[in-house]
mmCIF file of C-alpha atoms in Angstrom:
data_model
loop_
_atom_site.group_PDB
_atom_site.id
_atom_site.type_symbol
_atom_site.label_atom_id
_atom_site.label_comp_id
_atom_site.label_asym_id
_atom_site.label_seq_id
_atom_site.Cartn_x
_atom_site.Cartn_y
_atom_site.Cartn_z
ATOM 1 C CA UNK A 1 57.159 107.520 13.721
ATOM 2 C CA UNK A 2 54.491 105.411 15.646
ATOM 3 C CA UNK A 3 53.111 105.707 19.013
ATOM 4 C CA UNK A 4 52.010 102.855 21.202
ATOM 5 C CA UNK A 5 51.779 100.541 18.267
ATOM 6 C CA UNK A 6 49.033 102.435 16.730
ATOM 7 C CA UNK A 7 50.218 103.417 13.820
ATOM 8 C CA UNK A 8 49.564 106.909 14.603
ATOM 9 C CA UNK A 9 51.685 109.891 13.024
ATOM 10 C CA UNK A 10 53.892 111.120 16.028
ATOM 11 C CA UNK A 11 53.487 114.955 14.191
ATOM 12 C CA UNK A 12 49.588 115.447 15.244
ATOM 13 C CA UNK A 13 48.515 118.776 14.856
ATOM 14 C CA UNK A 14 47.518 120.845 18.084
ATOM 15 C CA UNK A 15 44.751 119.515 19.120
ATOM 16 C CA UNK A 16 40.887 121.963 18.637
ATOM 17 C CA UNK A 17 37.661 120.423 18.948
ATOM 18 C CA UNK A 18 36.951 120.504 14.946
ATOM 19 C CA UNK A 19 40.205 118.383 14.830
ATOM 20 C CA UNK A 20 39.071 115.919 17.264
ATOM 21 C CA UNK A 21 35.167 115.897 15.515
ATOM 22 C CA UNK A 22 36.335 114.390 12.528
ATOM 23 C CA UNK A 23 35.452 110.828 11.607
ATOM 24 C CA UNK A 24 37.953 108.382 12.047
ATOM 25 C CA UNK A 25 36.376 105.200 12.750
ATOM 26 C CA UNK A 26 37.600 102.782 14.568
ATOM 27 C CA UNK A 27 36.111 99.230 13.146
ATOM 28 C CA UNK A 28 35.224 97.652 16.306
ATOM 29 C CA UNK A 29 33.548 100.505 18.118
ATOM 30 C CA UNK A 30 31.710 101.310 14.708
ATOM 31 C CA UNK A 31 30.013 97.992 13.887
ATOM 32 C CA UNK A 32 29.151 97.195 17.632
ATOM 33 C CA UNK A 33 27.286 101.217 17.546
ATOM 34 C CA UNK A 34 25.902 100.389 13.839
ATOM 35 C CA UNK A 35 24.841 96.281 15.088
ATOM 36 C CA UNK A 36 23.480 98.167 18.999
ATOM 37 C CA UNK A 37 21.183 100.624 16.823
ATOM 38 C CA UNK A 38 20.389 98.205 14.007
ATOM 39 C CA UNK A 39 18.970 95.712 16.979
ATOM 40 C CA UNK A 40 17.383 98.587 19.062
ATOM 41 C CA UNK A 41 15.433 99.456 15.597
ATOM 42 C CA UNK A 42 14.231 96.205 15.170
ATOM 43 C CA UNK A 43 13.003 95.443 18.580
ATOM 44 C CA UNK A 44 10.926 98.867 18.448
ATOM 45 C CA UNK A 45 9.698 97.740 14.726
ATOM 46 C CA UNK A 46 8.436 94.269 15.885
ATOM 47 C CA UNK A 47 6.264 95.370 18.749
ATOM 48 C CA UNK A 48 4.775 98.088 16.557
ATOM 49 C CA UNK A 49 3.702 95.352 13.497
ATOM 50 C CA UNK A 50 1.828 93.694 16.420
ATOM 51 C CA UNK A 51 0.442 96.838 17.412
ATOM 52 C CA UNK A 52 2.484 97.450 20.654
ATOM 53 C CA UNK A 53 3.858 100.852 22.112
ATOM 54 C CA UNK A 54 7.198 101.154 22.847
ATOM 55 C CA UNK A 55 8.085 105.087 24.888
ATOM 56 C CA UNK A 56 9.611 107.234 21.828
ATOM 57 C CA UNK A 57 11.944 108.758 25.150
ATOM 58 C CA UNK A 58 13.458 105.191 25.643
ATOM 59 C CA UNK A 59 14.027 105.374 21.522
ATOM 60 C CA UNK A 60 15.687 108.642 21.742
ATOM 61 C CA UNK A 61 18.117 107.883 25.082
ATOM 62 C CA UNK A 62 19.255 104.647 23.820
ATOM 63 C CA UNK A 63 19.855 106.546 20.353
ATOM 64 C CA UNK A 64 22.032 109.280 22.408
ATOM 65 C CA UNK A 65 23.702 106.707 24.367
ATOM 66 C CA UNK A 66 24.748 104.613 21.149
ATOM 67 C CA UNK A 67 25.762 108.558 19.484
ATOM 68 C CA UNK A 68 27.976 109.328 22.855
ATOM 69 C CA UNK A 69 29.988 106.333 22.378
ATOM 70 C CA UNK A 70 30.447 107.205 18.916
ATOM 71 C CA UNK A 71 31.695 110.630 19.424
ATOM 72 C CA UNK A 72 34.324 109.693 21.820
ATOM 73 C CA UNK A 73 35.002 106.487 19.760
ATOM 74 C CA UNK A 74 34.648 107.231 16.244
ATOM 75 C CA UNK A 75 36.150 110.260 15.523
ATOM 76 C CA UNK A 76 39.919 111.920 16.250
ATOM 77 C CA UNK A 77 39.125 112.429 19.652
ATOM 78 C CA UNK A 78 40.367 108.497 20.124
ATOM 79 C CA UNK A 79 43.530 109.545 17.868
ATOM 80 C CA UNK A 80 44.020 112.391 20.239
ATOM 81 C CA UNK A 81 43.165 110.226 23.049
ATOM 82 C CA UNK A 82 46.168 107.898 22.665
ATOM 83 C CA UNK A 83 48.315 111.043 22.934
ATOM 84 C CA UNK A 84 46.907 113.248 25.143
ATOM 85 C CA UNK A 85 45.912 112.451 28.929
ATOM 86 C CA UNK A 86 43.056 115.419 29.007
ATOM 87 C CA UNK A 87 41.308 114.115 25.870
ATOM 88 C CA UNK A 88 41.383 110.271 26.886
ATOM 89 C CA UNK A 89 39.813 111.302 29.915
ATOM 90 C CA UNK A 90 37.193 112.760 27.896
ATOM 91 C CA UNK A 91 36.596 109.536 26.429
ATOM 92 C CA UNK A 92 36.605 107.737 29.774
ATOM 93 C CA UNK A 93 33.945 110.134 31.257
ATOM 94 C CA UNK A 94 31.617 109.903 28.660
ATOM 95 C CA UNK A 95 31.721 106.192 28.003
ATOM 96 C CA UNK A 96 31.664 104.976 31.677
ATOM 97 C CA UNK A 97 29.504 107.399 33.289
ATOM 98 C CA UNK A 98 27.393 109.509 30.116
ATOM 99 C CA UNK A 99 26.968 106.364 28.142
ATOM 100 C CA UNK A 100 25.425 104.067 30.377
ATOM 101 C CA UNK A 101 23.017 106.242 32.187
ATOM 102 C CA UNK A 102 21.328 107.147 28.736
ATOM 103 C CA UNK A 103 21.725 103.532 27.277
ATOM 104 C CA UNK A 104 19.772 101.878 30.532
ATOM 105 C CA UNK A 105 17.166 104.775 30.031
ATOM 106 C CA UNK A 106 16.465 103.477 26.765
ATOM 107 C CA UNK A 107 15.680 99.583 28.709
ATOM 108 C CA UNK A 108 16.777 97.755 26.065
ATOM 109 C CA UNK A 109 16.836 94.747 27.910
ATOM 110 C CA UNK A 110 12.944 95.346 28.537
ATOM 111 C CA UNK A 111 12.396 95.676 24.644
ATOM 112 C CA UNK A 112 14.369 92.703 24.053
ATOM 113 C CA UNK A 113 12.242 90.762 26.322
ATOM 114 C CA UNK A 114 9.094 92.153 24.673
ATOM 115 C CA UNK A 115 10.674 91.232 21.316
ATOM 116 C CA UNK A 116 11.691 88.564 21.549
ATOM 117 C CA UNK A 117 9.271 85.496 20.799
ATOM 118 C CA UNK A 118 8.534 82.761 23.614
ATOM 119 C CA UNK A 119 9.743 78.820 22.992
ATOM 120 C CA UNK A 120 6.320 77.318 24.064
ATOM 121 C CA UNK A 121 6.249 75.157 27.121
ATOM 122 C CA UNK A 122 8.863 72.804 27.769
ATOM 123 C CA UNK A 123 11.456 74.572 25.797
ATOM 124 C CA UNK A 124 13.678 77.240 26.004
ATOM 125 C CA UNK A 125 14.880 79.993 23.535
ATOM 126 C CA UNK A 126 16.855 83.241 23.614
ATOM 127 C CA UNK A 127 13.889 85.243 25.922
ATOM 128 C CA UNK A 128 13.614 81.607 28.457
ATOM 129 C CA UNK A 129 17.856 82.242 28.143
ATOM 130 C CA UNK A 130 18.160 85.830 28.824
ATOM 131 C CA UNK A 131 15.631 86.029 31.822
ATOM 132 C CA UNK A 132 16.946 82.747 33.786
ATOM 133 C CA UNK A 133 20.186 84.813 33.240
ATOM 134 C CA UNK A 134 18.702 87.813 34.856
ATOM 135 C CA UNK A 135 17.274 85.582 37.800
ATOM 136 C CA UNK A 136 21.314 83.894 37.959
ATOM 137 C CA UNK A 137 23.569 84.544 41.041
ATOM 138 C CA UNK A 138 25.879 85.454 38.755
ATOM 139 C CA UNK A 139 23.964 88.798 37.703
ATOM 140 C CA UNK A 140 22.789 88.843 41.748
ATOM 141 C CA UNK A 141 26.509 89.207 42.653
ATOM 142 C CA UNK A 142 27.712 91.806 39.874
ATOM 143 C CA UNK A 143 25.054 93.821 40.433
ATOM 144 C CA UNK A 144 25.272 93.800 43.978
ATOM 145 C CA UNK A 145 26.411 97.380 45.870
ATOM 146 C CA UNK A 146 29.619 95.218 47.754
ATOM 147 C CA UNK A 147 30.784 94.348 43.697
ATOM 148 C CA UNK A 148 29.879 97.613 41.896
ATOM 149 C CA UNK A 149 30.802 100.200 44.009
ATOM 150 C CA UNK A 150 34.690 98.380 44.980
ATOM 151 C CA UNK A 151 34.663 98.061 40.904
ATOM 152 C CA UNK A 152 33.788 100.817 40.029
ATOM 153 C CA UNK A 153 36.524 102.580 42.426
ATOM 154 C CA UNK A 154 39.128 100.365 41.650
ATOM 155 C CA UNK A 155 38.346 101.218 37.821
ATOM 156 C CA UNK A 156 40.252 104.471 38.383
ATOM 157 C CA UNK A 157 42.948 104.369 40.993
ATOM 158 C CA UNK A 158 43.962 100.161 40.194
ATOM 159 C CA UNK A 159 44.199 101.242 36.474
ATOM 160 C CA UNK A 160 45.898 104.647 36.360
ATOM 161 C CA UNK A 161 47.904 104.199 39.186
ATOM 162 C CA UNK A 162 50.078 101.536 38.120
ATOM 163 C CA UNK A 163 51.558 99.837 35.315
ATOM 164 C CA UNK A 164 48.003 97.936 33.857
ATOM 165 C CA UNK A 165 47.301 101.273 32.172
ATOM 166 C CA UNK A 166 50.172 101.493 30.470
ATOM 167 C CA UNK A 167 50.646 97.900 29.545
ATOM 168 C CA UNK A 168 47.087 98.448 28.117
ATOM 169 C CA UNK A 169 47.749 100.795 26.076
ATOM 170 C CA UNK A 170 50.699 99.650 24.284
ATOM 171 C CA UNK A 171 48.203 97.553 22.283
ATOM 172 C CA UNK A 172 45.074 98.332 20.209
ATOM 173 C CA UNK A 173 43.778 95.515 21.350
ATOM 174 C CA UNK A 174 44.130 96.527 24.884
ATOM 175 C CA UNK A 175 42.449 99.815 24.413
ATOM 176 C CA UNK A 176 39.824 99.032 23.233
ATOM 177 C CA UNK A 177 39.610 96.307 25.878
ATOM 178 C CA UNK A 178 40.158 99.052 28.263
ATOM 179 C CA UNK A 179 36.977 101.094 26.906
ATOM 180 C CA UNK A 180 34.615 98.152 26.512
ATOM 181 C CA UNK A 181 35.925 97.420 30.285
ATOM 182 C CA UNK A 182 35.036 101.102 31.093
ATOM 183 C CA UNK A 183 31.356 100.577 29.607
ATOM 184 C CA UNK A 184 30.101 97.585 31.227
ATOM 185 C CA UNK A 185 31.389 99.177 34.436
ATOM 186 C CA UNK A 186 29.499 102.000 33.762
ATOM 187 C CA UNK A 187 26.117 99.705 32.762
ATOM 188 C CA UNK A 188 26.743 97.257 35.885
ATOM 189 C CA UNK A 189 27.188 100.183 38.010
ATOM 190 C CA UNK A 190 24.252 102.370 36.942
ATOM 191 C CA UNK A 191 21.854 99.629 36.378
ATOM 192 C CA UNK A 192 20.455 98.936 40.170
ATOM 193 C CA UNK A 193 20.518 102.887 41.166
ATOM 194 C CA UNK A 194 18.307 104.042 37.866
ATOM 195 C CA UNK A 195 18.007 101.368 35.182
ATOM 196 C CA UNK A 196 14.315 100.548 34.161
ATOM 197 C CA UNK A 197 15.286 97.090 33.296
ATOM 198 C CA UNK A 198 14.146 94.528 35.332
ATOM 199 C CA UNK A 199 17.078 92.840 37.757
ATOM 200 C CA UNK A 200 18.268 90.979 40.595
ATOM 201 C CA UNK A 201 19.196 93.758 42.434
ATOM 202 C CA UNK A 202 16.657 96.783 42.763
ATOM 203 C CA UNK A 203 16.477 98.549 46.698
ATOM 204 C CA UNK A 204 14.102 101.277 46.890
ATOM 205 C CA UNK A 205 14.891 104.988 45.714
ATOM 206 C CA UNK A 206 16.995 106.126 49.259
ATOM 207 C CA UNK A 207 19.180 102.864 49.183
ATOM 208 C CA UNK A 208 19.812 103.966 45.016
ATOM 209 C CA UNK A 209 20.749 107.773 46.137
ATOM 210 C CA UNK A 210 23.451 106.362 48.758
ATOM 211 C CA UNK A 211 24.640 104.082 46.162
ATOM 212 C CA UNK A 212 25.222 106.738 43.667
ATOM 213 C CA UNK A 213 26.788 109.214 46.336
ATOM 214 C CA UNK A 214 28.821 106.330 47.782
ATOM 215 C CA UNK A 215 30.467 105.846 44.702
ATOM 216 C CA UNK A 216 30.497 109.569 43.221
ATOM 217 C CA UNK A 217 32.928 111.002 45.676
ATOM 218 C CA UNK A 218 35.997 109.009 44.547
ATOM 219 C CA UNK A 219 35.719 110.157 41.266
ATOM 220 C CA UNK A 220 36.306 113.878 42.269
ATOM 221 C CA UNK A 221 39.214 112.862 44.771
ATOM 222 C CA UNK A 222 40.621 110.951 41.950
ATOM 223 C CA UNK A 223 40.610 114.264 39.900
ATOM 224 C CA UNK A 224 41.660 116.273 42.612
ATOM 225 C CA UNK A 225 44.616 114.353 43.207
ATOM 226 C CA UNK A 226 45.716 114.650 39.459
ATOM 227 C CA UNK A 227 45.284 118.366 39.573
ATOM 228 C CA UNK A 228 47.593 118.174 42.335
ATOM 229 C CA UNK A 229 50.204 116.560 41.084
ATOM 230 C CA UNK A 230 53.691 117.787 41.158
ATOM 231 C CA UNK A 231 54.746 115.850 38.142
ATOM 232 C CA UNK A 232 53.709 113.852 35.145
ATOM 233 C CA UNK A 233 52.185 110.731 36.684
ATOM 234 C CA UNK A 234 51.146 108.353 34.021
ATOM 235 C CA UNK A 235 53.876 107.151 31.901
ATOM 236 C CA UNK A 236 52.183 107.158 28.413
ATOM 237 C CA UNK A 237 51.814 110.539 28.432
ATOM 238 C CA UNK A 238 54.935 111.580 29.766
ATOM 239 C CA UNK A 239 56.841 112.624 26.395
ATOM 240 C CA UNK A 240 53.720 113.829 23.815
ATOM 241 C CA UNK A 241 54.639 114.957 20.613
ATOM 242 C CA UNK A 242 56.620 118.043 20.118
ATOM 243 C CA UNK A 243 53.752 119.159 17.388
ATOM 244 C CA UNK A 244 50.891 119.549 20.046
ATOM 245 C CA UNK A 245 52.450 122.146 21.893
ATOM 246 C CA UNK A 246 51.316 121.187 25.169
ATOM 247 C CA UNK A 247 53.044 120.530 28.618
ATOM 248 C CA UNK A 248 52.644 116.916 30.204
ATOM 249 C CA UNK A 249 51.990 118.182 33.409
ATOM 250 C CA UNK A 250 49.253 121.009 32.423
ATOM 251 C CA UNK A 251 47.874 118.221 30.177
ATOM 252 C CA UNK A 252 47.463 116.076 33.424
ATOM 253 C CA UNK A 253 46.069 118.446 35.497
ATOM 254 C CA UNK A 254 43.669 119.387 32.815
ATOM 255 C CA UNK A 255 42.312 116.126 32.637
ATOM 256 C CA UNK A 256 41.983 115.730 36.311
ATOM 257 C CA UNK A 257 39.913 118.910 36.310
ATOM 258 C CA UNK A 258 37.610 117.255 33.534
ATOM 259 C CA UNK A 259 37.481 113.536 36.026
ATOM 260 C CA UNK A 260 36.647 116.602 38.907
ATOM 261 C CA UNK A 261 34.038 117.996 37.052
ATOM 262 C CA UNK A 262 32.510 115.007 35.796
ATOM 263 C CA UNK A 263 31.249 113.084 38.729
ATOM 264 C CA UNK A 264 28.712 116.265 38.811
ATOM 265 C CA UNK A 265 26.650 115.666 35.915
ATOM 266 C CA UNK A 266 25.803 112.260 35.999
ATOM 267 C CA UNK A 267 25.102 112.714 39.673
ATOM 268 C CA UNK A 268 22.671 115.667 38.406
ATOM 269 C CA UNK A 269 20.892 113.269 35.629
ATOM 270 C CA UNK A 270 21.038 110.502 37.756
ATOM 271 C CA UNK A 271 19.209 112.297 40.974
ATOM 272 C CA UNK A 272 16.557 113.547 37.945
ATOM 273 C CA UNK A 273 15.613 109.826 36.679
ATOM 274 C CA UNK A 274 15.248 108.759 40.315
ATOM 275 C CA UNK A 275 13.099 111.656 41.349
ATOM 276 C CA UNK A 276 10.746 111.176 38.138
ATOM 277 C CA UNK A 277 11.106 107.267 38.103
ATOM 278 C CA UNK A 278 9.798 107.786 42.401
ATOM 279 C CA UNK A 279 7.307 110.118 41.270
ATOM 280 C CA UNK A 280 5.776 107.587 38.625
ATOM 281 C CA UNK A 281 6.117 104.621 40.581
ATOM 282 C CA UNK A 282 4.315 107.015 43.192
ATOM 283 C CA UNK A 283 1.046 107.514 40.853
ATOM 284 C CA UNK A 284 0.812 104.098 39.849
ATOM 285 C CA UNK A 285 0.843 102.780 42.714
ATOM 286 C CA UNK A 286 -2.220 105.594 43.660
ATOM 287 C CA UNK A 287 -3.812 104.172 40.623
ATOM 288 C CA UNK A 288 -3.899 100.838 41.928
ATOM 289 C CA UNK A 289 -5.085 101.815 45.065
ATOM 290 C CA UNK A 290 -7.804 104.191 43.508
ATOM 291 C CA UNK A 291 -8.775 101.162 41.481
ATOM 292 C CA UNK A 292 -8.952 98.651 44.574
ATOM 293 C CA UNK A 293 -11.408 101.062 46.154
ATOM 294 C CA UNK A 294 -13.429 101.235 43.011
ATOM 295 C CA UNK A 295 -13.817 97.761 42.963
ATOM 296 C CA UNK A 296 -13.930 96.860 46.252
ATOM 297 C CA UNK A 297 -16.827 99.734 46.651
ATOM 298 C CA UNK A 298 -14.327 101.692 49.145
ATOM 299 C CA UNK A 299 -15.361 98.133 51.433
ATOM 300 C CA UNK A 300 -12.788 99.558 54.035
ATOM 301 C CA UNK A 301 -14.451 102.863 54.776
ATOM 302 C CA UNK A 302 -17.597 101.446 54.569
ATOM 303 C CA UNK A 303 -16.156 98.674 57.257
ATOM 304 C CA UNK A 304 -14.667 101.951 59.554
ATOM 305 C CA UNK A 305 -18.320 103.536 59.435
ATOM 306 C CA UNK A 306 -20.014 100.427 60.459
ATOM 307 C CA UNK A 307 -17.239 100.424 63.578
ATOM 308 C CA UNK A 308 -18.391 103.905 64.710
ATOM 309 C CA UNK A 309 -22.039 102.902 64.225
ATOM 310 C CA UNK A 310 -21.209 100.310 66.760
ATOM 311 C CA UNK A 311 -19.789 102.357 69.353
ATOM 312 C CA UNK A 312 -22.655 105.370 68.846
ATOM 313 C CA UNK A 313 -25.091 101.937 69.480
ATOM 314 C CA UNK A 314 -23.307 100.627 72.332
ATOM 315 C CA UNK A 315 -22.733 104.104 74.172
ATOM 316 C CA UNK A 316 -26.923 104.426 73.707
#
């Protein structure tokens, strides 16, 4: 017996975490991680053979980032996911709020633009392509505070609260669609408050904290409400199968204690990247200014003495 179209045995065994660790890989999740890593690698490749640096940090978050997706894509836990509300929840944690926030550490928009080769004058390739689309109003509006935060609320409560989710998942097609959905939120809602890629939209470090916090919240009172429900209240996961063992309703509230708990640790790693990212932008901008005096011979203290020279002379 099938579930949801999947083709998924309805006799699962109770779910443990070496269960939901083993590989099952879903095609399209596994050649877009495979194709995101296989580009990644050659960006980093090409700048060194010309003898260019690229941060081994931004190698090894984009590498995580690409891993997360896998583990919560690629394995049982998306069998288990279809069936379960506590370990789809899982899924949609880590690929909307995990995922992003390492794969925009690893700026691989940055490396492609560093990669990628330049038309010449008068004509226009990929790299002329990709940064008039960073300088569109398209990218201006969706990564604009008024769009992201409204989408990224409306992510939870439009989708789980009525029928879309389940009409979503009756379909293979529309789960996945309804991951890839929760990953470019995720990107287009991280990407102003901590990304180190350039972008239309970048307000300084306080304007980023009270974007994250203004956005944080709902995810905890969307959890809170789930613990708090009475009764079963999404309608795929109303009747699991008998083999699992669990209870719909302790299933639900279990996952709403995971959506609870979530909206702390990106918050956490977020807050971290901002602090260091305000602390480096901090130095180099000291640097500079170091360097100004340098060349300058420190011309504005030396201006400031000749002022009190004056005044000592005119008081005389």
């Amino acid at each position: 017996m099938d579930h949801s179209g999947h083709g998924m045995m309805m006799d699962m065994p109770p779910f443990t975490l070496g269960r939901g660790l083993e590989f099952s890989g879903d095609p399209f999740f596994m050649i877009g991680c495979l194709l995101g890593l296989a580009l990644y690698g050659w960006g980093v490749m090409r700048l060194r053979m010309r003898g260019d640096a690229w941060p081994v940090g931004r190698t090894v978050a984009f590498v995580l980032g690409v891993l997360s997706v896998w583990l919560v894509m690629c394995t049982k836990l998306n069998d288990y996911g279809m069936v379960m509300f506590s370990v789809h929840m899982v899924q949609h944690m880590v690929i909307s709020m995990l995922s992003p926030i390492l794969l925009l550490l690893g700026a691989p928009v940055t490396l492609t633009l560093r990669a990628l080769p330049t038309a010449g004058r008068g004509r226009k390739g990929p790299r002329e392509w990709l940064v008039a689309l960073l300088h569109s109003r398209y990218m201006r509006i969706i990564t604009h505070p008024a769009f992201t935060i409204p989408l990224f609320i409306a992510s939870l409560y439009a989708l789980y609260f009525t029928p879309l989710f389940d009409f979503l998942m009756e379909s293979k097609t529309g789960h996945i669609a309804m991951m890839v959905h929760f990953l470019a939120v995720g990107l287009v809602f991280f990407w102003p408050i901590m990304g180190v890629d350039p972008g239309p939209h970048r307000p300084g470090y306080v304007m980023r904290m009270l974007e994250l916090f203004a956005g944080m919240p709902f995810h905890a009172f969307f959890g809170i409400a789930l613990m708090m429900g009475s009764e079963p209240m999404i309608g795929t996961y109303m009747h699991p199968p008998a083999s699992l063992g669990i209870d719909p309703l302790e299933d639900q509230q279990a996952g709403g204690g995971i959506a609870w708990a979530f909206s702390e640790i990106p918050s956490v790693v977020v807050l971290l990247a901002l602090a260091y990212q305000w602390y480096r932008s901090e130095q180099r901008q000291s640097r500079r200014s170091d360097r100004a005096a340098d060349r300058n011979g420190d011309k504005e203290l030396a201006e400031y003495n000749a002022y009190l020279a004056s005044l000592q002379a005119r008081g005389r």
